[in-house]
PDB file of C-alpha atoms and ligand atoms in Angstrom:
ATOM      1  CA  UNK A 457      -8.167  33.821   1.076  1.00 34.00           C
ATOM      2  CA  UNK A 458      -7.265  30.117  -0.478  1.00 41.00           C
ATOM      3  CA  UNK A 459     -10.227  27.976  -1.224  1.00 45.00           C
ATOM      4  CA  UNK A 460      -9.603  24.393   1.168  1.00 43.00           C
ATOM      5  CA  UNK A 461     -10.380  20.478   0.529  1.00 44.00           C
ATOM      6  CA  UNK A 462      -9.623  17.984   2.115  1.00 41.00           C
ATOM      7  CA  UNK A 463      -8.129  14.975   1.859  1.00 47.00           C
ATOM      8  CA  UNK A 464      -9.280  11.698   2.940  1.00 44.00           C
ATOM      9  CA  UNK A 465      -8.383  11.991   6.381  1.00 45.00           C
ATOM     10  CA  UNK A 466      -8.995  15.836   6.867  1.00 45.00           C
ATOM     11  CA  UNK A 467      -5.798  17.008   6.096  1.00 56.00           C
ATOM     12  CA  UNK A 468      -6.570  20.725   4.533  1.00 64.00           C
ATOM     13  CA  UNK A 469      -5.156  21.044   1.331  1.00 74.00           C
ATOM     14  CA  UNK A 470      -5.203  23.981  -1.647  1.00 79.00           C
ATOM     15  CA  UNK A 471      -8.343  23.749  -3.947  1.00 84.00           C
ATOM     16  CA  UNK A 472      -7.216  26.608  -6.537  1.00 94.00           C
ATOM     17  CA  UNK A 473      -8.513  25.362  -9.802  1.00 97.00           C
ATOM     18  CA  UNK A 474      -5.553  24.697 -11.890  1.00 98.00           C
ATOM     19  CA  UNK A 475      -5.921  27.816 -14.862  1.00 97.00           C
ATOM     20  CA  UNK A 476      -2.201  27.900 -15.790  1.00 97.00           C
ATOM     21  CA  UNK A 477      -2.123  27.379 -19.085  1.00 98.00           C
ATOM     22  CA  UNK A 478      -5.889  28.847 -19.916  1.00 97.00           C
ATOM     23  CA  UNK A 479      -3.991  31.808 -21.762  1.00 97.00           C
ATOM     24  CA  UNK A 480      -2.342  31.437 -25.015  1.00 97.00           C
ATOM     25  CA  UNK A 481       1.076  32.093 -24.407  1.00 97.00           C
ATOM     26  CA  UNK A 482       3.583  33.674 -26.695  1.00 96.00           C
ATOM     27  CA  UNK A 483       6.056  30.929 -25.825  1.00 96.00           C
ATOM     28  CA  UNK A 484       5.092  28.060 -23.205  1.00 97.00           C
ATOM     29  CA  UNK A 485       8.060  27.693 -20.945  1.00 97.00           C
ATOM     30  CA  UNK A 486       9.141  24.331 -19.735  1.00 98.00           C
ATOM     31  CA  UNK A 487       7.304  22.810 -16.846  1.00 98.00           C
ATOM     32  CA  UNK A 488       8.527  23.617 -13.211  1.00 98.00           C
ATOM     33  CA  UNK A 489       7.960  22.653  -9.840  1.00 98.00           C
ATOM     34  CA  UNK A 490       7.037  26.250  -8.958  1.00 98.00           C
ATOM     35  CA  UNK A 491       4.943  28.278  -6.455  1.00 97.00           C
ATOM     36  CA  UNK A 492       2.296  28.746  -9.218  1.00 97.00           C
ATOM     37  CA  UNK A 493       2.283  25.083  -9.819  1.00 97.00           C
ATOM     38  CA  UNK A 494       2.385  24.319  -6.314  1.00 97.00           C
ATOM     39  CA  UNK A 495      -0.860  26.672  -5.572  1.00 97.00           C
ATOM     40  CA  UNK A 496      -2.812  24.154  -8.137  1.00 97.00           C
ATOM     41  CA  UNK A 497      -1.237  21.103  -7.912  1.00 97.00           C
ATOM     42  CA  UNK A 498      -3.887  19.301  -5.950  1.00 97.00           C
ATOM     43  CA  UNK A 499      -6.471  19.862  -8.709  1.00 97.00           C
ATOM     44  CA  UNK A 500      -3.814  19.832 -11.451  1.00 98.00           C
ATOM     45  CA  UNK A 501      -2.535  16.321 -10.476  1.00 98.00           C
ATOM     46  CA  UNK A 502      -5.906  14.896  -9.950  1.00 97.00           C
ATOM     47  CA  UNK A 503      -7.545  16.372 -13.149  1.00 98.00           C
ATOM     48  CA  UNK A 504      -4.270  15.282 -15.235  1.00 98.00           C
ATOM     49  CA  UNK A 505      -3.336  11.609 -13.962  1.00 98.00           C
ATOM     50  CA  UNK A 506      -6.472   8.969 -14.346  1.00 98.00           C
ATOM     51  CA  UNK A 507      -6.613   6.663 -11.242  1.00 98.00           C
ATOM     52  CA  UNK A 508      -4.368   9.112  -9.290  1.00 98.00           C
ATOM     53  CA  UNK A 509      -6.411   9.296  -5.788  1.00 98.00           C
ATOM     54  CA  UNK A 510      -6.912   5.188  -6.353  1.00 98.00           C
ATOM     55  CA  UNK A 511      -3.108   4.781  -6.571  1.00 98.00           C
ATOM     56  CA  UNK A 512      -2.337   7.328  -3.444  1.00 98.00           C
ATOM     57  CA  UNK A 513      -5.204   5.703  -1.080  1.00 97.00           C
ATOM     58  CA  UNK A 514      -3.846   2.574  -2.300  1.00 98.00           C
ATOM     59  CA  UNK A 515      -0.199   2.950  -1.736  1.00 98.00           C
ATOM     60  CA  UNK A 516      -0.729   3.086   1.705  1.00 98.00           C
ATOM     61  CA  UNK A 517      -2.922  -0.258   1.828  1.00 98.00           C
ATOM     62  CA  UNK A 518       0.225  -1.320  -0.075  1.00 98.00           C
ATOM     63  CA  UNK A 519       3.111   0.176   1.776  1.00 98.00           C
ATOM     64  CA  UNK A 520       1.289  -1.570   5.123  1.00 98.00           C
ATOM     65  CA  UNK A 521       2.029  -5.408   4.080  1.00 98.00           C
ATOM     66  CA  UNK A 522       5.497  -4.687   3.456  1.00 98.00           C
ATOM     67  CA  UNK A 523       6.492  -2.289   5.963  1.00 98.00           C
ATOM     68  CA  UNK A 524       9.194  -3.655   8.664  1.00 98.00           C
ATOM     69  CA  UNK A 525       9.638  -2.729  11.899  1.00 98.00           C
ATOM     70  CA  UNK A 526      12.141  -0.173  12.658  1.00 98.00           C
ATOM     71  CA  UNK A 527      12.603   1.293   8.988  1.00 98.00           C
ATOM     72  CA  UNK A 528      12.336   3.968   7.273  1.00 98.00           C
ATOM     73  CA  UNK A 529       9.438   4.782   4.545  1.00 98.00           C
ATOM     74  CA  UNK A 530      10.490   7.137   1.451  1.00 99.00           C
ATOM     75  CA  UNK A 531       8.344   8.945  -0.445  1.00 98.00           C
ATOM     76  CA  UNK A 532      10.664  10.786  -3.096  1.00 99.00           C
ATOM     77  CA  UNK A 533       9.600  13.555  -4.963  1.00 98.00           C
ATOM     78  CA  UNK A 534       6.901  14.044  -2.466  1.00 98.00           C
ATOM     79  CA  UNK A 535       5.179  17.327  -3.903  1.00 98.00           C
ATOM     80  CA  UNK A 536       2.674  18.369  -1.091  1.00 98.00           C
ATOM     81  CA  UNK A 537       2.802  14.939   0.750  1.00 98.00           C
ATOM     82  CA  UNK A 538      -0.329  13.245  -0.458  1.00 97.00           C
ATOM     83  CA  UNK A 539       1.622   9.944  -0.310  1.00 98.00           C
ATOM     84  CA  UNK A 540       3.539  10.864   2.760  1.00 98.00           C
ATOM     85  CA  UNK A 541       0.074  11.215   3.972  1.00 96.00           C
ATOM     86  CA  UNK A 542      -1.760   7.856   3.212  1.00 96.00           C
ATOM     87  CA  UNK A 543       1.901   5.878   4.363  1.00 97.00           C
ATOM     88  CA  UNK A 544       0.943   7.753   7.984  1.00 96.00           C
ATOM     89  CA  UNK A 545      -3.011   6.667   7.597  1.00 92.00           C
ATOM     90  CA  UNK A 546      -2.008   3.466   7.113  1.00 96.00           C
ATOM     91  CA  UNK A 547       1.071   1.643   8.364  1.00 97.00           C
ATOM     92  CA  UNK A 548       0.907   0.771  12.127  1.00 95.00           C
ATOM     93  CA  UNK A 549       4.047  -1.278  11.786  1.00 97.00           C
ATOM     94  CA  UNK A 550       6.133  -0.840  15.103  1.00 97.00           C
ATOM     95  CA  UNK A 551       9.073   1.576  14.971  1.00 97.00           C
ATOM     96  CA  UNK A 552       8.633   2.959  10.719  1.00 98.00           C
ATOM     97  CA  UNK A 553       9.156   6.677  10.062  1.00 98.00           C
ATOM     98  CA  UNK A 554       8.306   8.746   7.216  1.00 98.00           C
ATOM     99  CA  UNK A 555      11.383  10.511   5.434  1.00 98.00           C
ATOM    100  CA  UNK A 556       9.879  12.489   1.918  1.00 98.00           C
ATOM    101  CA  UNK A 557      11.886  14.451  -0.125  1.00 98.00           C
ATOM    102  CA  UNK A 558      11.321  17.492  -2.544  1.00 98.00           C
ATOM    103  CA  UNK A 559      14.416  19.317  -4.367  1.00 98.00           C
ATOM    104  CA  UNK A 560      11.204  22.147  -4.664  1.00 98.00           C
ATOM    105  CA  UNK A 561      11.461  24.457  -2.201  1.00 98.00           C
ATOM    106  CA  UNK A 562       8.075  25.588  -2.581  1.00 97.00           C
ATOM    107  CA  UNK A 563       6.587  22.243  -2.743  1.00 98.00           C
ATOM    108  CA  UNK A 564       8.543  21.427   0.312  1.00 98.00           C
ATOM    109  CA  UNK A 565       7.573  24.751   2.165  1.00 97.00           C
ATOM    110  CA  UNK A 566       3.876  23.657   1.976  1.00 97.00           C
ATOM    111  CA  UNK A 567       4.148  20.161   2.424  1.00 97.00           C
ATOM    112  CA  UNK A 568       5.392  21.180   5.884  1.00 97.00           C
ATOM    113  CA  UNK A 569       2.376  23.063   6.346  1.00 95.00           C
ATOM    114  CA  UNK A 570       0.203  20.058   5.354  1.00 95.00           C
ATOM    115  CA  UNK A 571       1.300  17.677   7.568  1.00 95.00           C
ATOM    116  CA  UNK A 572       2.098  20.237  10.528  1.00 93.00           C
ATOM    117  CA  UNK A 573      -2.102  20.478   9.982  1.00 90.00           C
ATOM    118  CA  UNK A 574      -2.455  16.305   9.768  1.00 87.00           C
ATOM    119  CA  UNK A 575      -0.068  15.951  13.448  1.00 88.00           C
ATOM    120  CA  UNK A 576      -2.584  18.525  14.888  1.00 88.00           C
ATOM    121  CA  UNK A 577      -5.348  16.649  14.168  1.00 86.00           C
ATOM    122  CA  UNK A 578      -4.275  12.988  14.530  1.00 83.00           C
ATOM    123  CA  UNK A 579      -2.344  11.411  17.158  1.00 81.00           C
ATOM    124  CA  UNK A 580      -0.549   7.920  16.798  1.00 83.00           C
ATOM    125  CA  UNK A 581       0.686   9.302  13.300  1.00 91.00           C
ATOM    126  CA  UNK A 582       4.269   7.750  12.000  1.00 95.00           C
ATOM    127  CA  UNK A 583       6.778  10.418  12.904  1.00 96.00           C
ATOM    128  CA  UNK A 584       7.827  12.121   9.674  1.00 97.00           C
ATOM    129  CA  UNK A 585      10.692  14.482   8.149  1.00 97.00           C
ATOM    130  CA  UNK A 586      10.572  16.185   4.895  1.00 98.00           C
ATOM    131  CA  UNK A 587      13.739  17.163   3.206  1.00 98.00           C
ATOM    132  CA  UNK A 588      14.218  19.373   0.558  1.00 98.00           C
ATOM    133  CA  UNK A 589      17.013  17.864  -1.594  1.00 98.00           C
ATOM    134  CA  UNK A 590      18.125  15.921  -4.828  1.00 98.00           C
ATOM    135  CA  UNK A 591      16.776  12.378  -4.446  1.00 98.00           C
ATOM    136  CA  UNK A 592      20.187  11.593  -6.560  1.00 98.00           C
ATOM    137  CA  UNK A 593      22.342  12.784  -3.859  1.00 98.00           C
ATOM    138  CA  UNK A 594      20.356  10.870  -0.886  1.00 98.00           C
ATOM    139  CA  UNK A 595      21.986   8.529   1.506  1.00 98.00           C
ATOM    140  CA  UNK A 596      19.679   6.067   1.842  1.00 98.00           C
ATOM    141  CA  UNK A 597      18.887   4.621   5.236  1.00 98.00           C
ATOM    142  CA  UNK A 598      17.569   0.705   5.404  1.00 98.00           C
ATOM    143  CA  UNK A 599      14.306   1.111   4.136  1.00 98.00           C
ATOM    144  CA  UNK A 600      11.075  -1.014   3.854  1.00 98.00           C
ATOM    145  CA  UNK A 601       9.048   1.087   1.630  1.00 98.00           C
ATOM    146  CA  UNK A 602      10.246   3.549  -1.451  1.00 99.00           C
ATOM    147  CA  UNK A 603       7.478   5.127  -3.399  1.00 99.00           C
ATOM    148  CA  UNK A 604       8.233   6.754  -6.510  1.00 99.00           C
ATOM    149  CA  UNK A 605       4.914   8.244  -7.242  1.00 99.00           C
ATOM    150  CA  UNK A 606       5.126  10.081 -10.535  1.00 98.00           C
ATOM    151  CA  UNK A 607       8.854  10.938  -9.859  1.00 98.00           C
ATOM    152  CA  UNK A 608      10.911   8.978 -11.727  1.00 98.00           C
ATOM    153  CA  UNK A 609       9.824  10.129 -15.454  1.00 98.00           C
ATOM    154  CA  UNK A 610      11.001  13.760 -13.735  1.00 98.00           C
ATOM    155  CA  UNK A 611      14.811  12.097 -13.990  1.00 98.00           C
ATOM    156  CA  UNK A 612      17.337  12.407 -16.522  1.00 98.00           C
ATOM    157  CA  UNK A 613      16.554   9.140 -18.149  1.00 98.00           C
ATOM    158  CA  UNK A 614      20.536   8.297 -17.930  1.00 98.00           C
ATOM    159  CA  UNK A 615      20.396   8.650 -14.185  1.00 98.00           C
ATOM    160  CA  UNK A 616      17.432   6.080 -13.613  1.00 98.00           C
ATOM    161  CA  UNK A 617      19.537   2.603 -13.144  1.00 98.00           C
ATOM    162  CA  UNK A 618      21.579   4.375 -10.737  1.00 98.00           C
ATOM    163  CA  UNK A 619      18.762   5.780  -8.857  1.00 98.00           C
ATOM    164  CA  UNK A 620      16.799   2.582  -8.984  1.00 98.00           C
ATOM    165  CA  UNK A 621      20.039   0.484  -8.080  1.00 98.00           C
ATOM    166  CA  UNK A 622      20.558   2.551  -4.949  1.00 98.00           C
ATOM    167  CA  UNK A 623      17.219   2.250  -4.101  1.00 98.00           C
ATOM    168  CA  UNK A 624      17.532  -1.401  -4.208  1.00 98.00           C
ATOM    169  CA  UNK A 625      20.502  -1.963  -2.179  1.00 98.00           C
ATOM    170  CA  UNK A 626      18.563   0.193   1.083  1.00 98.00           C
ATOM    171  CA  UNK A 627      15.421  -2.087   0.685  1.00 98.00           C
ATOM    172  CA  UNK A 628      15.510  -4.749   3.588  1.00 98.00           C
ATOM    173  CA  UNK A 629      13.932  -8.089   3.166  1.00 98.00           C
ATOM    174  CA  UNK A 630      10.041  -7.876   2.618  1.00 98.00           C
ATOM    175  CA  UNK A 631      10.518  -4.881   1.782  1.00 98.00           C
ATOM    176  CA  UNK A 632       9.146  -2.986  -1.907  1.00 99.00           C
ATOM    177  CA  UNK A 633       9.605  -0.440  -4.287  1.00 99.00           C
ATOM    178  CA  UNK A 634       6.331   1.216  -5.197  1.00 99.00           C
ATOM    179  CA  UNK A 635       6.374   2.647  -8.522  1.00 99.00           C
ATOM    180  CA  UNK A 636       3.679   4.412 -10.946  1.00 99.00           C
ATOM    181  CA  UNK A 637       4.467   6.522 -14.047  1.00 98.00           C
ATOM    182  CA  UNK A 638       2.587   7.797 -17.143  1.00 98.00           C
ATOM    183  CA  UNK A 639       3.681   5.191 -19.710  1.00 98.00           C
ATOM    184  CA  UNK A 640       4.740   5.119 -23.307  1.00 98.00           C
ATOM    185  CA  UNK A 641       3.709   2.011 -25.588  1.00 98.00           C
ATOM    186  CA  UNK A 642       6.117   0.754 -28.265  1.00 97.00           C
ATOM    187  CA  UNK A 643       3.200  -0.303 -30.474  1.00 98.00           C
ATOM    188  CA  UNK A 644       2.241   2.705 -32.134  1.00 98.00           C
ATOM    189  CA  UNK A 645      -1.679   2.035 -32.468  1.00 98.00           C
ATOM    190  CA  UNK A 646      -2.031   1.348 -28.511  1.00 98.00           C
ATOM    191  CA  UNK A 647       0.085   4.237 -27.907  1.00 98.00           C
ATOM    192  CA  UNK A 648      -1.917   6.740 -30.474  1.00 98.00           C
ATOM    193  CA  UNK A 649      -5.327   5.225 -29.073  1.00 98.00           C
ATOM    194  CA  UNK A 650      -3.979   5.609 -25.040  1.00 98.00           C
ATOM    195  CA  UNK A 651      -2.967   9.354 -25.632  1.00 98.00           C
ATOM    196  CA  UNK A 652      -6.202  10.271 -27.383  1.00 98.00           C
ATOM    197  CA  UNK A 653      -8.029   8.564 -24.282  1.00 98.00           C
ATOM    198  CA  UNK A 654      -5.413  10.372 -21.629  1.00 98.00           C
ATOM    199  CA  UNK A 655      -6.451  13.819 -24.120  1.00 98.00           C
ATOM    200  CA  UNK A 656     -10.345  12.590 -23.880  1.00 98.00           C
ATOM    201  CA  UNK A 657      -9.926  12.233 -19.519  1.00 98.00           C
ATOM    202  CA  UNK A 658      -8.497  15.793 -19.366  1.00 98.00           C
ATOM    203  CA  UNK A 659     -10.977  17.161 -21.875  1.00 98.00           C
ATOM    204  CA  UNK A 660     -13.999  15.291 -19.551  1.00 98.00           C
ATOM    205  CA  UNK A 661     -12.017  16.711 -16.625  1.00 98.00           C
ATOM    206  CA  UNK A 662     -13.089  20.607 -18.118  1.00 98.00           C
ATOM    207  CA  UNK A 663      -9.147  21.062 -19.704  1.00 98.00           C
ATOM    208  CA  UNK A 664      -9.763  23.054 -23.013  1.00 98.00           C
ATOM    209  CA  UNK A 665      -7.857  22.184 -26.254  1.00 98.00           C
ATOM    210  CA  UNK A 666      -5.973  25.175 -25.534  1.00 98.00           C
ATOM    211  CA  UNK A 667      -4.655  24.213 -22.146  1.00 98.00           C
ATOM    212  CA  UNK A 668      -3.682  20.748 -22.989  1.00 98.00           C
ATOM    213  CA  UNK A 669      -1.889  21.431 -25.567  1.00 98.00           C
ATOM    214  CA  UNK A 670       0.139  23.844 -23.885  1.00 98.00           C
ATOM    215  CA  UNK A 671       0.771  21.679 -21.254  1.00 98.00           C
ATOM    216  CA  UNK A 672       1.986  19.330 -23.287  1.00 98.00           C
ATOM    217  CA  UNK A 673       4.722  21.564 -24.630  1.00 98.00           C
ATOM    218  CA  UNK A 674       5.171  22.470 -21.138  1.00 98.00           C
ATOM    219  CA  UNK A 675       6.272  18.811 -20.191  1.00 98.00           C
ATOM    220  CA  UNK A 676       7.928  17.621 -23.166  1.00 97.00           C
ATOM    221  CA  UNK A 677      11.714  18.657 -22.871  1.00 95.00           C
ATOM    222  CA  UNK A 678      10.990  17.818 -18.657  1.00 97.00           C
ATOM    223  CA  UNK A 679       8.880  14.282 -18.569  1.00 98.00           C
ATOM    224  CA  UNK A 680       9.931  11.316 -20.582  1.00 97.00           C
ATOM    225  CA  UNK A 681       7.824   8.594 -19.921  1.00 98.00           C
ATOM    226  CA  UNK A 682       9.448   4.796 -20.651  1.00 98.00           C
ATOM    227  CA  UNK A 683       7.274   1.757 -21.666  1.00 98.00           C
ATOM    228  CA  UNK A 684       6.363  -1.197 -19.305  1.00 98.00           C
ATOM    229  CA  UNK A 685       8.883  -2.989 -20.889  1.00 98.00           C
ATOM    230  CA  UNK A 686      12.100  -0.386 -20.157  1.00 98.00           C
ATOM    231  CA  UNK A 687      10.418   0.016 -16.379  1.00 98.00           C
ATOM    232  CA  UNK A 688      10.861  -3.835 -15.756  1.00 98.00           C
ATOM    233  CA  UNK A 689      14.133  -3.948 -17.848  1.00 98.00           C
ATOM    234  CA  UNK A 690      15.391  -1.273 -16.085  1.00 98.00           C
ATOM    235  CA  UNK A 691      14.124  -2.856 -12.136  1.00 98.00           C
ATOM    236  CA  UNK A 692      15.530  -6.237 -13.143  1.00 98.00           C
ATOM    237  CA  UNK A 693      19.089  -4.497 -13.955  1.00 98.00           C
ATOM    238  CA  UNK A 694      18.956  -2.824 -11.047  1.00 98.00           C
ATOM    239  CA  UNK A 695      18.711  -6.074  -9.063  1.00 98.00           C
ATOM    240  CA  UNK A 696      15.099  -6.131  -8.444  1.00 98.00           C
ATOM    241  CA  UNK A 697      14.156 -10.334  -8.088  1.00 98.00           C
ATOM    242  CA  UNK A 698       9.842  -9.712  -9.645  1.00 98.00           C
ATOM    243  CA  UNK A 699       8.103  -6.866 -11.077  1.00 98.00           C
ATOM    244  CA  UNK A 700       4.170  -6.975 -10.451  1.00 98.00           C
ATOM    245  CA  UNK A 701       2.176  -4.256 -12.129  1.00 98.00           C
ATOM    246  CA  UNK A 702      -0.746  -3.345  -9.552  1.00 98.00           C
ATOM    247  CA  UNK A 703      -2.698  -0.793 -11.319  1.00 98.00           C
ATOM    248  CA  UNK A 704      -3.009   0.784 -14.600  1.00 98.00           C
ATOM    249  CA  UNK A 705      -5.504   3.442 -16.096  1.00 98.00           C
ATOM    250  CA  UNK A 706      -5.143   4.472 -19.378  1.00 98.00           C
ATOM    251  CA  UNK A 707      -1.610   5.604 -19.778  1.00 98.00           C
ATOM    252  CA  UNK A 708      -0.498   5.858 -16.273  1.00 98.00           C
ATOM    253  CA  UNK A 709       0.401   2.514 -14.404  1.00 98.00           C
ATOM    254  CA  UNK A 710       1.787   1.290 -10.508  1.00 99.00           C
ATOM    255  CA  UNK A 711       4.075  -0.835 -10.491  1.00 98.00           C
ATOM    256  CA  UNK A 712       5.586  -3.389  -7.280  1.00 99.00           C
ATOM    257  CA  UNK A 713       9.304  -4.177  -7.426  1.00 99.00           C
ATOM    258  CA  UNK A 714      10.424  -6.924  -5.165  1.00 98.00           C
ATOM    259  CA  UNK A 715      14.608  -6.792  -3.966  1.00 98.00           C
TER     260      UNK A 715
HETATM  261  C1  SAM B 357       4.585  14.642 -10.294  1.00 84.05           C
HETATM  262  S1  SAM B 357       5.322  15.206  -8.870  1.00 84.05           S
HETATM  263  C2  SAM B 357       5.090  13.868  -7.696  1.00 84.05           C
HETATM  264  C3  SAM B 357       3.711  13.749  -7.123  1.00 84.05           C
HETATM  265  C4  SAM B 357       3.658  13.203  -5.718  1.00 84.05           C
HETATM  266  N1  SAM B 357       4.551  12.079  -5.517  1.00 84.05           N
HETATM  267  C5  SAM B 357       2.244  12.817  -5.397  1.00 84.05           C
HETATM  268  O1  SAM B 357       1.935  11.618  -5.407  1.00 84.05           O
HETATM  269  O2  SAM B 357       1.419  13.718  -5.161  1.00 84.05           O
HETATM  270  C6  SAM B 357       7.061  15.057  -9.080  1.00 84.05           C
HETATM  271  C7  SAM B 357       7.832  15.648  -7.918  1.00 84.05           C
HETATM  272  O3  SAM B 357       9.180  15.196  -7.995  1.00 84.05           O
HETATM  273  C8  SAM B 357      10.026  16.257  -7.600  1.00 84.05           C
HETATM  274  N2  SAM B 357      11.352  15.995  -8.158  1.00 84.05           N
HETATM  275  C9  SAM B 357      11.725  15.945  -9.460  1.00 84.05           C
HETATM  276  N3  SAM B 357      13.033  15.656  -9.569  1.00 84.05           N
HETATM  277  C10 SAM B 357      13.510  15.516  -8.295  1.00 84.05           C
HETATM  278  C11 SAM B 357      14.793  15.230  -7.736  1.00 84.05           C
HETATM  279  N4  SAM B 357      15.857  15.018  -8.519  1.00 84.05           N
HETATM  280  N5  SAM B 357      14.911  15.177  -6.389  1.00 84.05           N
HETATM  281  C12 SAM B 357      13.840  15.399  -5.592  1.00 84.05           C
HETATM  282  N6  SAM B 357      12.594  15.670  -6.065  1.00 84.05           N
HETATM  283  C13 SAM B 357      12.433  15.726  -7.393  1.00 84.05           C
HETATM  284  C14 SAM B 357       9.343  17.507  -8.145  1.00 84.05           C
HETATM  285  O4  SAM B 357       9.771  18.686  -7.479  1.00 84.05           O
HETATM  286  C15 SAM B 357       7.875  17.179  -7.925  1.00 84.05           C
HETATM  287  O5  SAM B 357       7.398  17.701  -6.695  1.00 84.05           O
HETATM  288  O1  PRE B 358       0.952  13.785 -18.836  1.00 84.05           O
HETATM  289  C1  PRE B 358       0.356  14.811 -18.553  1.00 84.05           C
HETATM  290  O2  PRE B 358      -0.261  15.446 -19.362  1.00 84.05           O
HETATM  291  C2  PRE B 358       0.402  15.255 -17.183  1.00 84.05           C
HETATM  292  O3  PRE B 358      -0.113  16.300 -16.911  1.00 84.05           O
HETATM  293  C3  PRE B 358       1.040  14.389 -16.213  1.00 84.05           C
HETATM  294  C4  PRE B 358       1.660  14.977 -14.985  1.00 84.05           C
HETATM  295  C5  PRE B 358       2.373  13.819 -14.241  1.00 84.05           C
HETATM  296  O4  PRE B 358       2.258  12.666 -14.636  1.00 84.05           O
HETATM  297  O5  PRE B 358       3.060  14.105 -13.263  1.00 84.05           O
HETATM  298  C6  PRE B 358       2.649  16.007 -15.292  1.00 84.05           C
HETATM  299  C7  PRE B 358       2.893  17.067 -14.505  1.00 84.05           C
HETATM  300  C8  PRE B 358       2.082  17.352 -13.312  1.00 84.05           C
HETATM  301  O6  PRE B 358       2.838  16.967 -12.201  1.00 84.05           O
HETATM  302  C9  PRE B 358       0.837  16.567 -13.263  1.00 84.05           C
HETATM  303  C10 PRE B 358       0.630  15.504 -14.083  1.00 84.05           C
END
């Protein structure tokens, strides 16, 4: 029988301690969206990203000022919905909807489950649909919200403009991207003393030596983290009009991108 938290509104969600890469492991495969991840992603996410339940609660304090009514709120690359969740805690805007979307099936599969558990216990929530597909093959629907929490750095760094520009074109008037990524630092001393910190948060968070650096062979070929710099480059190409960081810990930032 899974162990159960929950989240801040009582959603129950998986509390399997994240042990994946305890083991030494003849060779460390690269870094999937898979069921075992998906069984400790709550704890893995949360024990690997500083500020990560700040940014979540917080995205849906966010998301409320600039939701419109009668749109459509994204959350893409939702994992289990923790975003999906807070947009439904928080935005009371007339008319919005929730559409998240996974291209893991078993992220997907138990996202469902998650918020199938938050409708039975709240009423009054946004309705919501979760779809498992490609966010680079989405149609996007006239949207007031996009989050792209910890998603983007997942992409093919040649398909990010693209992704970003689309985006930009479905955001209505008022509307904002909401983006946070772990960051890299083109000065090499802030970036050597920012990874030894991020090392020092998962070491404090009970990680040994062992499993973080095995994780980070895990994510290297699969996460490639830009600077501040290339994210606002990058926003402004893709006809964004003001780029307001909102939140940074450590190495891992939010990020507000106006159309
Ligand atoms: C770090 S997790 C996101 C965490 C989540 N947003 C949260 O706040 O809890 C990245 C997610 O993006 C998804 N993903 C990666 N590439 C994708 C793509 N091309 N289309 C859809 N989802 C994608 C992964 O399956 C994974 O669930
Ligand atoms: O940078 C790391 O070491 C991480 O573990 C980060 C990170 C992320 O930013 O998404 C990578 C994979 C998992 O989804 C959880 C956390």
């Amino acid at each position: 029988m899974p162990a159960f938290s929950t989240y801040a509104a009582g959603t129950a969600v998986s509390k399997e301690p994240d042990r994946l890469f305890a083991q030494p492991l003849a060779q460390v495969p690269d870094f999937a969206f898979n069921e075992d991840v998906v069984r400790v992603f709550p704890d893995m996410i949360k024990r690997s990203v500083p500020g990560y339940p700040t940014i979540v609660e917080n995205l849906g304090v966010l998301a409320a000022q600039f939701a419109q009514p009668n749109s459509v709120l994204y959350d893409l690359g939702s994992s289990l919905g923790a975003v999906t969740q807070a947009l439904r805690r928080h935005v009371r805007t007339d008319g919005c909807r929730v559409i998240a979307v996974d291209n893991s099936a078993a992220m997907v599969e138990r996202c469902r489950e998650y918020l199938n558990g938050q409708d039975s216990m709240f009423q009054e929530l946004l309705p919501v649909e979760v779809i498992e597909g490609d966010i680079l093959a989405l149609e996007f629907q006239p949207a007031s919200v996009v989050a792209l929490n910890f998603t983007l750095q997942f992409i093919a760094p040649d398909q990010r403009t693209a992704l970003l520009s689309r985006i930009r074109q479905s955001l209505l008037p008022g509307g904002a991207l909401i983006l946070s990524e772990k960051l890299r630092f083109n000065d090499l001393e802030e970036h050597a003393l920012l990874t030894d910190l991020h090392v020092a948060f998962k070491r404090a968070n009970g990680y040994s030596e062992l499993e973080i650096a095995q994780k980070r062979s895990a994510i290297e070929n699969v996460m490639k983290p830009d600077s501040l710099e290339e994210h606002r480059e990058r926003l402004l190409a893709a006809g964004f009009s003001k780029v307001v960081p909102w939140f940074q810990c450590l190495n891992f930032a939010s990020l507000i991108a106006l159309p």
